[in-house]
Coordinates of C-alpha atoms and ligand atoms in Angstrom, one line a residue:
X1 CA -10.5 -4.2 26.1
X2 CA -8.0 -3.0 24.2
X3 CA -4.5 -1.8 25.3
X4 CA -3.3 -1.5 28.9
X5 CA -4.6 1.2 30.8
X6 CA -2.7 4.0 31.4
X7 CA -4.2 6.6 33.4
X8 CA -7.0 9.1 32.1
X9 CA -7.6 12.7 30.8
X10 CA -10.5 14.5 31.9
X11 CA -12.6 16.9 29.9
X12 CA -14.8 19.2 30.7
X13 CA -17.6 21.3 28.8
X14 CA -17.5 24.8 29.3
X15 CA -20.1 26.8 29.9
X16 CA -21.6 23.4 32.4
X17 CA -20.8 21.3 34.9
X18 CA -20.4 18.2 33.0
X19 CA -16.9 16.5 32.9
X20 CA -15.7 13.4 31.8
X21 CA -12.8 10.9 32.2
X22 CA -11.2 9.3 29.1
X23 CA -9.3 6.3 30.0
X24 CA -5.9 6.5 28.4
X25 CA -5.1 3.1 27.0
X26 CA -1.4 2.4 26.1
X27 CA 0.2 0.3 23.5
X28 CA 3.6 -1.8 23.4
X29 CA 5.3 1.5 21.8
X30 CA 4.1 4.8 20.5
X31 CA 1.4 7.8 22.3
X32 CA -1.1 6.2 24.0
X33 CA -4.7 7.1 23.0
X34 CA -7.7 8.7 24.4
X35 CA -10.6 6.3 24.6
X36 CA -13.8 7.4 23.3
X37 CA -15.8 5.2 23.0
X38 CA -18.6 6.2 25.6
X39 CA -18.2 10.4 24.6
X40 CA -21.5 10.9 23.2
X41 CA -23.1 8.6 25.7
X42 CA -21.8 10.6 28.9
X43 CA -21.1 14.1 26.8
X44 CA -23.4 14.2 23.6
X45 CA -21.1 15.1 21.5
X46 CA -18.6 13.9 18.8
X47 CA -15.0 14.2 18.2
X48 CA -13.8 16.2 14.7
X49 CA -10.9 14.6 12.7
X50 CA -11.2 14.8 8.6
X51 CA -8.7 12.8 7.7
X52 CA -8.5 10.3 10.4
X53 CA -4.7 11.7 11.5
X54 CA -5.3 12.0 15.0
X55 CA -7.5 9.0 15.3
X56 CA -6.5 5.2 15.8
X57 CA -9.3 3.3 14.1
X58 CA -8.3 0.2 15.5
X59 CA -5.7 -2.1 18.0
X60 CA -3.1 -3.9 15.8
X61 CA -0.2 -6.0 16.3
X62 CA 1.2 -5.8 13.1
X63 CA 3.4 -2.9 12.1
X64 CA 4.4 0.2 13.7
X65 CA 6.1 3.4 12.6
X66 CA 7.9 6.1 14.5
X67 CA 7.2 8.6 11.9
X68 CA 9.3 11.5 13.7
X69 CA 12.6 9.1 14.2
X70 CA 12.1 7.5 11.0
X71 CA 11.3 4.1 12.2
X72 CA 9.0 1.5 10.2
X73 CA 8.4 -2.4 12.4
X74 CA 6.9 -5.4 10.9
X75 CA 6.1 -7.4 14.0
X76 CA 8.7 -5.8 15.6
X77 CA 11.7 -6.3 12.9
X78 CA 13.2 -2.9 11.4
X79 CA 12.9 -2.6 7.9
X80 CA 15.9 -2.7 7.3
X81 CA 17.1 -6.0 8.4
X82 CA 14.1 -7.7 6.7
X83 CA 15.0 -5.9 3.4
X84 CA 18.4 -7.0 3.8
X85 CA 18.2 -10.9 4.9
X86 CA 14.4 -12.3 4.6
X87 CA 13.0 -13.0 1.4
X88 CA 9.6 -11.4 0.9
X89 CA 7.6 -15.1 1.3
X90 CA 9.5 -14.8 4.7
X91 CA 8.4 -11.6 5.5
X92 CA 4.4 -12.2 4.4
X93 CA 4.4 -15.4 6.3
X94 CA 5.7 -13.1 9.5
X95 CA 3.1 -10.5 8.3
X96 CA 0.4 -13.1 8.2
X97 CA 1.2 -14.8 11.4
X98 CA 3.3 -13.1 13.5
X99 CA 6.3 -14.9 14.0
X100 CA 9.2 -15.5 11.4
X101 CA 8.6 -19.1 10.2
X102 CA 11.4 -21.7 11.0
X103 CA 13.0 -23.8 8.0
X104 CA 10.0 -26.2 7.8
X105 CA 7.4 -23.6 8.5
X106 CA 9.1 -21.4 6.0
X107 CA 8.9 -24.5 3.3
X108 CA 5.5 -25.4 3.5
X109 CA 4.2 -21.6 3.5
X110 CA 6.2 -21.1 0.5
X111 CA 4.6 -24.0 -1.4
X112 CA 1.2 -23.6 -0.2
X113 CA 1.5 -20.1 -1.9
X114 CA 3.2 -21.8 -5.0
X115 CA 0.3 -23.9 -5.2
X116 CA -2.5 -21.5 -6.0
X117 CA -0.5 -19.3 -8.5
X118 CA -2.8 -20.2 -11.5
X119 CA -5.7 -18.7 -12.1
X120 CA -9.6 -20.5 -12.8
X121 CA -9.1 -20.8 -16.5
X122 CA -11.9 -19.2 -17.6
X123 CA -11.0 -15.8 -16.0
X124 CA -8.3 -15.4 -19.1
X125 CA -11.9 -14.9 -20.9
X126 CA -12.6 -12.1 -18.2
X127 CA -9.5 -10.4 -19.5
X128 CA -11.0 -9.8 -22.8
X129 CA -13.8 -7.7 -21.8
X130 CA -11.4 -5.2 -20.8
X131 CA -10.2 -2.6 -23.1
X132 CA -6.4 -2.7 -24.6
X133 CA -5.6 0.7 -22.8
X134 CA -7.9 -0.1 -20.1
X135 CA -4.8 1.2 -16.8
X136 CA -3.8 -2.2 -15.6
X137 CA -5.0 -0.9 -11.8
X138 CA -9.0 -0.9 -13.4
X139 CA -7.8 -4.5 -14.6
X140 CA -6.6 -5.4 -10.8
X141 CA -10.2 -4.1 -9.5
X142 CA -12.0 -5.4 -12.0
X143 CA -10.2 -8.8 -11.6
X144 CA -9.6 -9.5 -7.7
X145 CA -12.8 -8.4 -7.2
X146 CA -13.9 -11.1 -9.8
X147 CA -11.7 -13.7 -7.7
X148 CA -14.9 -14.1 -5.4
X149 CA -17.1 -15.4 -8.2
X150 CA -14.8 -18.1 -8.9
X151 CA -13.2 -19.2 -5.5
X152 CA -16.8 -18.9 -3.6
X153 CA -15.7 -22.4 -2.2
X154 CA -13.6 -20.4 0.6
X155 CA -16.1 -17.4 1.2
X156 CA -17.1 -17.9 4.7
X157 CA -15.0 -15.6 6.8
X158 CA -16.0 -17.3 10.1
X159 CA -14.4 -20.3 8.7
X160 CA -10.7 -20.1 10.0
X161 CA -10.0 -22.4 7.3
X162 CA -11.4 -20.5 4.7
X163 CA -9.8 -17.4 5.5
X164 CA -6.5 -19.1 5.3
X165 CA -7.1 -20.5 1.9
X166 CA -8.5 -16.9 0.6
X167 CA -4.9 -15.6 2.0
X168 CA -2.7 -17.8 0.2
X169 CA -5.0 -17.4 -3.1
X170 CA -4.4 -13.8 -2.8
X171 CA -1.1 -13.6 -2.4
X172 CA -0.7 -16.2 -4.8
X173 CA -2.9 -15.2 -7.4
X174 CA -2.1 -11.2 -7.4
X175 CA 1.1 -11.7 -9.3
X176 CA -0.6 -13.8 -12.1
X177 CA -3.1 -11.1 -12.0
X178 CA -0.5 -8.1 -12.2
X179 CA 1.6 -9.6 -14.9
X180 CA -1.7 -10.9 -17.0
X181 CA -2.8 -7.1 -16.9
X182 CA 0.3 -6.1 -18.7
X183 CA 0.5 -8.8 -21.2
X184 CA -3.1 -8.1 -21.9
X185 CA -2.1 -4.3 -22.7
X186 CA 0.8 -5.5 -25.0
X187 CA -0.8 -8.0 -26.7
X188 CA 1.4 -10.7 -26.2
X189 CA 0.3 -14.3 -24.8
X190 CA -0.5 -14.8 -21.0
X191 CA 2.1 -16.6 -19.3
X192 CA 1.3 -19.4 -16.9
X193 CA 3.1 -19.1 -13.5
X194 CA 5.7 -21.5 -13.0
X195 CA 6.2 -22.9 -9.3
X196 CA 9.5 -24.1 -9.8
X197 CA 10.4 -20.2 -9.5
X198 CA 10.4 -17.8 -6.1
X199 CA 7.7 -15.6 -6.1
X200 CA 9.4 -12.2 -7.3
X201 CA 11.2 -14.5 -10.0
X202 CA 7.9 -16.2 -11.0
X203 CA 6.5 -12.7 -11.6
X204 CA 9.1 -11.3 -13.4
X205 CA 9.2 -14.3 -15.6
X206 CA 5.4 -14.0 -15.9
X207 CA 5.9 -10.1 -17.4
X208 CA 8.7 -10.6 -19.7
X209 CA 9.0 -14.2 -20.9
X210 CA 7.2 -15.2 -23.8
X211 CA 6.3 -18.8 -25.7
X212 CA 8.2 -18.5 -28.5
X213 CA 11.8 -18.7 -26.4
X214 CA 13.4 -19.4 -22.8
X215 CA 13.3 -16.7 -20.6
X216 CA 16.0 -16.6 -17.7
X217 CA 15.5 -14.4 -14.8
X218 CA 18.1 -11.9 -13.8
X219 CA 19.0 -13.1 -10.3
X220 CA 19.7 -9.6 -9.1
X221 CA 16.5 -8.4 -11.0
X222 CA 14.7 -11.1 -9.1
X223 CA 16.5 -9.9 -5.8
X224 CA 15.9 -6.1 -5.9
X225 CA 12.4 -7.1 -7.0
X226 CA 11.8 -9.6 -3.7
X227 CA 13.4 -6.4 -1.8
X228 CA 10.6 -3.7 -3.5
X229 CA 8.2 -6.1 -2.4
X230 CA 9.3 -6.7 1.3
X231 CA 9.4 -2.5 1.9
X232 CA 6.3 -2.2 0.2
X233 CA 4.0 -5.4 2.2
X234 CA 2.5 -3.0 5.1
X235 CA 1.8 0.0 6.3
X236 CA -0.3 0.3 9.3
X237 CA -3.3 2.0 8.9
X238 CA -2.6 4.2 5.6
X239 CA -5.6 5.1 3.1
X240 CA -5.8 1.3 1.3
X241 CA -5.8 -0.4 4.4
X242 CA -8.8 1.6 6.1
X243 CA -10.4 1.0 2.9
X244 CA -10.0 -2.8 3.7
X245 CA -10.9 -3.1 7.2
X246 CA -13.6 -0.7 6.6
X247 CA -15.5 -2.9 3.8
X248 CA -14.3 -5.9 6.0
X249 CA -16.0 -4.7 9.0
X250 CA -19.4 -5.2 7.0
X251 CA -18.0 -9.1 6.7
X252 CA -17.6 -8.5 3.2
X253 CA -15.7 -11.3 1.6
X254 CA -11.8 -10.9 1.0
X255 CA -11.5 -10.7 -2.2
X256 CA -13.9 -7.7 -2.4
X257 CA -12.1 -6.2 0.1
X258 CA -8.9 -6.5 -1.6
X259 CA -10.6 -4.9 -4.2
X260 CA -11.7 -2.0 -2.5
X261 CA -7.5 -1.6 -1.0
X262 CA -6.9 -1.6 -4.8
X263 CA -9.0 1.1 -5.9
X264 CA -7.7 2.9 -2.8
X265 CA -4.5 2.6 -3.2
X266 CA -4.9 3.7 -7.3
X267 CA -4.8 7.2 -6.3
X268 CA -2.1 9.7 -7.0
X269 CA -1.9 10.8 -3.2
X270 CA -0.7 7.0 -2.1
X271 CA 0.0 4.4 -4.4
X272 CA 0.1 6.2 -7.5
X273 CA 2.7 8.5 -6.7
X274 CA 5.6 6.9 -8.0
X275 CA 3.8 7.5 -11.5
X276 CA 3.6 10.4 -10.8
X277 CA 7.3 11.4 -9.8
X278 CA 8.3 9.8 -13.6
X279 CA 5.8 12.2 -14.8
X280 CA 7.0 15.3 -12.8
X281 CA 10.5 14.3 -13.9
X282 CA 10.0 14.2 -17.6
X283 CA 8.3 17.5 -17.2
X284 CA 11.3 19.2 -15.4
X285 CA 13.6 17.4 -18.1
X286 CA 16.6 19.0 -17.0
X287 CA 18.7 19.9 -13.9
X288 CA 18.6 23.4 -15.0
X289 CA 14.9 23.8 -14.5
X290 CA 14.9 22.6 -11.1
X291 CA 14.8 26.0 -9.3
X292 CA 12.2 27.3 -11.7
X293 CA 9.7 24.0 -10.9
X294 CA 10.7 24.5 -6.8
X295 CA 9.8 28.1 -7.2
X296 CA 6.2 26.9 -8.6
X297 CA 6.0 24.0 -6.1
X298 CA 6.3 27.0 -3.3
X299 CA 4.3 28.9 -5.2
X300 CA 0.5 28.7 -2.8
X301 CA -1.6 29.2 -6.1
X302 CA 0.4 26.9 -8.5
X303 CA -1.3 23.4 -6.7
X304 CA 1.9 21.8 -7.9
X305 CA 3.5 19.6 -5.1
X306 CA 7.0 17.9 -5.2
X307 CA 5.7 14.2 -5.8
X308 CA 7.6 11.7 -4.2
X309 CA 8.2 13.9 -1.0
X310 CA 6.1 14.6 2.1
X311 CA 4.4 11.7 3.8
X312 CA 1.1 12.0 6.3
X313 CA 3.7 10.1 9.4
X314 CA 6.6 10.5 8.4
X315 CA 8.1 13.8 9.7
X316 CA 12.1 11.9 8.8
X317 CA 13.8 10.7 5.9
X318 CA 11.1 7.5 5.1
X319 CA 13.2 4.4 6.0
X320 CA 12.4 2.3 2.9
X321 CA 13.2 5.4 0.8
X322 CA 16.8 4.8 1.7
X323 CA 17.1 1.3 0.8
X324 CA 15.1 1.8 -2.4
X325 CA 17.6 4.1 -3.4
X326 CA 20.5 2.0 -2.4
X327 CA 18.3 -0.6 -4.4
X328 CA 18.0 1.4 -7.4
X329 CA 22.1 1.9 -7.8
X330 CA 22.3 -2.1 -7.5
X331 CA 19.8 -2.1 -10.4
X332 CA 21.1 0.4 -12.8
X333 CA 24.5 -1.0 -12.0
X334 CA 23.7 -4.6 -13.2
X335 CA 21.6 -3.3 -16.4
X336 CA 24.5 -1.2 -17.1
X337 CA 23.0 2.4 -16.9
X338 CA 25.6 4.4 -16.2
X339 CA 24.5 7.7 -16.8
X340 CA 21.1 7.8 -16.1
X341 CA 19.3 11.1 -16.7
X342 CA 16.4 10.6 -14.6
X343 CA 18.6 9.1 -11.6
X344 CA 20.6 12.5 -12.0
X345 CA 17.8 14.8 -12.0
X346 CA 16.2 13.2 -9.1
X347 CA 19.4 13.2 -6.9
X348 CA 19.9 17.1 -7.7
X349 CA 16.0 17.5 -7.0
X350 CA 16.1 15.9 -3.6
X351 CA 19.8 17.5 -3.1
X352 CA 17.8 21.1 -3.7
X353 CA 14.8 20.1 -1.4
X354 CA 16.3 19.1 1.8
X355 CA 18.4 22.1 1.8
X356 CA 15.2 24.2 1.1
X357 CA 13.9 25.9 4.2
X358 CA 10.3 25.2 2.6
X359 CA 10.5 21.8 2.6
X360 CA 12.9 21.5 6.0
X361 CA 10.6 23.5 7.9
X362 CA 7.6 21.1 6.6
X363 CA 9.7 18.0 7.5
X364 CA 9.4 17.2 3.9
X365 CA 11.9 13.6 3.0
X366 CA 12.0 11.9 0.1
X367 CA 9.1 8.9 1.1
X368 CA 9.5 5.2 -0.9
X369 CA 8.0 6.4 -3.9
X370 CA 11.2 8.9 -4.8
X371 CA 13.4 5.9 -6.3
X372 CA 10.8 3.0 -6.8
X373 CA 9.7 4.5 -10.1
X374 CA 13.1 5.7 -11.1
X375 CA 14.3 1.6 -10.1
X376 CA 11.1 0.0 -12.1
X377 CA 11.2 1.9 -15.5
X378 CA 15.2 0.5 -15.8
X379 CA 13.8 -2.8 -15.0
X380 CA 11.5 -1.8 -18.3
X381 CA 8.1 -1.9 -16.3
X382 CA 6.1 1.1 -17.9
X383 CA 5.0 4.0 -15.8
X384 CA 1.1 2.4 -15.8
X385 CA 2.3 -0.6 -13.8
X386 CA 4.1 1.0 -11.2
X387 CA 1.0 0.7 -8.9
X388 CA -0.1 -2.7 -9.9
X389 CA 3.1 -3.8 -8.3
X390 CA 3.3 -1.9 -4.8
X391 CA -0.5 -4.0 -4.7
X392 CA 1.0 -6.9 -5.5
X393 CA 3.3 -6.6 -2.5
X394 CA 1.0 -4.7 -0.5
X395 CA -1.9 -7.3 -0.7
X396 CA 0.0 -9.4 2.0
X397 CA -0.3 -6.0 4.6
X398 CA -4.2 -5.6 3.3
X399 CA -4.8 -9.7 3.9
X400 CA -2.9 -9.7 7.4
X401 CA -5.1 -6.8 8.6
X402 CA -7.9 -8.4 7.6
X403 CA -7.6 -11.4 9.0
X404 CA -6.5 -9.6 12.6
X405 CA -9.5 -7.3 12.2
X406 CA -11.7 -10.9 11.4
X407 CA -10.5 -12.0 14.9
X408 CA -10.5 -9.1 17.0
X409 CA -13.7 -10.3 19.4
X410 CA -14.1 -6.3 19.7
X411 CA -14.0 -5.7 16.3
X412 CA -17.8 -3.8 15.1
X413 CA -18.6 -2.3 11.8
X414 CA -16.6 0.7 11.3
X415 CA -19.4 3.7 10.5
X416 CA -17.8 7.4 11.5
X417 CA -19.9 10.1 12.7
X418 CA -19.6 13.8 10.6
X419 CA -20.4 17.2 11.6
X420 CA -23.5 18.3 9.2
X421 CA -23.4 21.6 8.2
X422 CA -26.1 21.4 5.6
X423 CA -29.8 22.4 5.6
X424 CA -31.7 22.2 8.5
X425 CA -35.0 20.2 7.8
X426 CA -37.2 22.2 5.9
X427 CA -40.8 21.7 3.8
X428 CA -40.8 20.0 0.6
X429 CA -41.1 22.5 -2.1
X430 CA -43.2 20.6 -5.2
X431 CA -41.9 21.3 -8.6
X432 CA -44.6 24.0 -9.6
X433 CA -43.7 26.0 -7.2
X434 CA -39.8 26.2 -7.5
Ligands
LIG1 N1 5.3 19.2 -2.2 C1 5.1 20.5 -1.7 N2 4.5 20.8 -0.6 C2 4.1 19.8 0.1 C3 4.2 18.5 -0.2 C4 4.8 18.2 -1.4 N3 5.0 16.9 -1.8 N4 3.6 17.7 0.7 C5 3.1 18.5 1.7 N5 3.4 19.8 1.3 C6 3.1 21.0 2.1 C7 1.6 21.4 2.0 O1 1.4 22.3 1.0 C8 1.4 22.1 3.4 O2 2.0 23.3 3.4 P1 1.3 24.6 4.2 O3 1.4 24.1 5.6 O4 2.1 25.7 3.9 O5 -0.1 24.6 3.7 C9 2.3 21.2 4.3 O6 3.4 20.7 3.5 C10 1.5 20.0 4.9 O7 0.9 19.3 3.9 P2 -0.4 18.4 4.1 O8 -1.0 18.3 2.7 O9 -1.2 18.9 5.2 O10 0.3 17.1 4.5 P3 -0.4 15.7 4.4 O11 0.1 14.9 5.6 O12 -1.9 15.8 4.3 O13 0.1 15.1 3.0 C11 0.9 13.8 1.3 C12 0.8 14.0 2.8 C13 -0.5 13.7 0.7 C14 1.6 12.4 1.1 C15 1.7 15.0 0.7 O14 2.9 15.1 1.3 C16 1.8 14.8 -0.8 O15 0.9 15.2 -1.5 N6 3.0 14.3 -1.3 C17 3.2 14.1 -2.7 C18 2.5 12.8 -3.1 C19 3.3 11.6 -2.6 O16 4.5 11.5 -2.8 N7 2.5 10.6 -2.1 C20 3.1 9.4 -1.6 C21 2.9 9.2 -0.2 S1 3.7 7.7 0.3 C22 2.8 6.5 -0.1 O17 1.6 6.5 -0.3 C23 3.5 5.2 -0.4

């Protein structure tokens, strides 16, 4: 059973005498929901929903957004003070498990993920067969799916063991994977992960540093960079993380369902829309051409959308939007960008959109992926890694649903219904005749 229940709504089919009570199950917080589950059986018929945005696809525990106040939980803790005083191991072990760790839990989490960092040596070779200009997201799929040809040793998802040790090799081994990717692209030597450093420090040491001299990372780089990660670790039940419990649902293994988050997340209407807001800047170019790109953003026939803006819950300023911009002044302040022509033109655009009736009457806000591009090209990641990282951080969110979804004794293969409006059956025509 899942829920508590909460009452009932009854239905009816017009034109008969047939009704039907839905228990209404309740949560902790948030609408409770109609259950189901027996519709066709009593009814024979189906519910309609493309899109899934009036469906919950499953019970979680795990994070919960208001999206009309503006409100994002993990376990319970806003956003905001987990952005502000956990570090991001912190917040993945609370992801993971529920709780926030205490000093010794904390410890031994953090160098059980430490210990798995490096990758089976002969997936450097796997690298190769990628092209140079191969986007590093096809390397992420390609490679994370590859993770369950070499770490078959922890395959068994009934195994609670096993699913532990794929967890921390995920998490682990993403930011190896991530930062190989790049140094793949830009022909310079791989860099091996070095546990002595925190995880956002290990990976930016992994991108930038190279053999021929020391590397020391920027501590407020390495902050800001633990911070992008924490707002970017879950997200309830958003496109990449259907994608994972619905491949884990057929008890795929992990790492092929981590696979399938990626590819998900790769597109330009989730992850890959901080891309594309660098993108849509550059093409404005100027403040002066704002009004002329919102007129063709308005404009019905144009298809051009303000990218960065709107989200499918959020109907309020996204919470993590504000702290990523906070984040971004830290940042350009520390590098010493003071006049920063893409910060400017983004601040006038989003000053220009929320007094916009178009986009006020669609309860458009900036979401998270506003400042994160504008934050990661000053930190001198290129525009094609943007979405490696948010799965780097978000493969903590995509692990911790899995695992709850693995031990959900009501959890079934997830197989939706659709309404067929094709062909009814008909003879089959042979080729001579057609
Ligand atoms: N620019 C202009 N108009 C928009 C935008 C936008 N960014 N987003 C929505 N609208 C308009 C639609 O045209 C529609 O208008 P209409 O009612 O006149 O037809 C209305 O707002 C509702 O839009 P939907 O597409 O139904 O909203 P949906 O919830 O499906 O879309 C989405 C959410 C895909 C995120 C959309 O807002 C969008 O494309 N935004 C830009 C891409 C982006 O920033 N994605 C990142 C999402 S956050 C994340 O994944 C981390």
């Amino acid at each position: 059973m899942s829920g508590t229940a909460n009452g009932s709504v009854t239905i009816s089919l017009d034109g008969t005498n047939q009704t039907m009570k839905l228990p209404l199950l309740a949560g902790s917080i948030g609408p409770s929901v109609a259950d189901i589950r027996k519709l066709y059986g009593s009814l024979g018929i189906f519910t309609f929903d493309p899109g899934y945005g009036e469906t919950a696809s499953c019970e979680s525990k795990i994070t919960y957004i208001d999206g009309d106040e503006g409100v994002l939980l993990y376990r319970g803790y806003p956003i905001e003070a987990l952005a502000e005083h956990a570090s991001f191991i912190e917040v993945a072990y609370l992801l993971l498990n529920g709780e926030l760790p205490n000093a010794t839990e904390l410890s031994e989490f953090d160098m059980s993920v430490r210990h798995h960092t490096m990758l089976h040596e002969q997936l450097r070779r796997f690298f190769e067969g990628f092209r140079r200009d191969a986007h590093p997201m096809a390397v992420m799929c390609g490679v994370v799916g590859a993770l369950s040809a070499f770490y078959h040793d922890s395959l068994d998802i009934t195994n609670p063991e096993h699913r532990t040790i794929s967890a921390f090799r995920l998490i682990a081994k993403v930011p190896t994977i991530a930062a190989w990717a790049y140094k793949y692209a830009v022909g310079q030597p791989f860099m091996y992960p070095r546990n002595d450093l925190a995880y956002a420090e290990n990976f930016l040491y992994m991108m930038n540093a190279v053999p021929a001299e020391p590397y020391k990372v920027n501590p407020i780089l390495a902050r800001a960079m633990d911070r992008i990660l924490t707002l970017h670790a879950d997200h309830e039940q958003n496109a990449s993380t259907s994608t994972v419990r619905l491949a884990g649902s057929t008890g795929a293994n992990p790492f092929a369902c981590i696979a399938a988050g990626i590819a998900s997340l790769w597109g330009p209407a989730h992850g890959g829309a901080n891309e594309a807001v660098l993108k849509m800047l550059g093409e404005i170019g100027h403040v002066s051409a704002i009004p002329d790109f919102i007129g063709k953003v308005k404009d019905r026939n144009s298809n051009v959308r303000l990218m960065g803006f709107g989200h499918r819950v959020y109907k309020n300023y996204d919470p993590r939007a504000k702290i990523m911009q906070r984040t971004c002044y830290e940042v350009l302040d520390e590098l010493g960008i003071k006049d920063d022509p893409l910060l400017d033109l983004a601040m006038a655009l989003e000053k220009i959109a929320l007094e916009d009736d178009y986009f006020v009457s669609r309860k458009l806000y900036p979401n998270v992926d506003f400042y994160s591009g504008i934050i990661l090209k000053a930190m001198g990641f290129p525009t094609s890694m943007f979405t490696v990282l948010f799965a780097v951080a978000r493969t903590v969110g995509w692990i911790s649903q899995w695992k709850e979804m693995i031990e959900d004794p009501s959890q079934r293969l997830g197989r939706p219904r659709q309404l067929y409006t094709g062909p009814t059956q008909r003879n089959y025509v042979p080729l001579a005749a057609r």
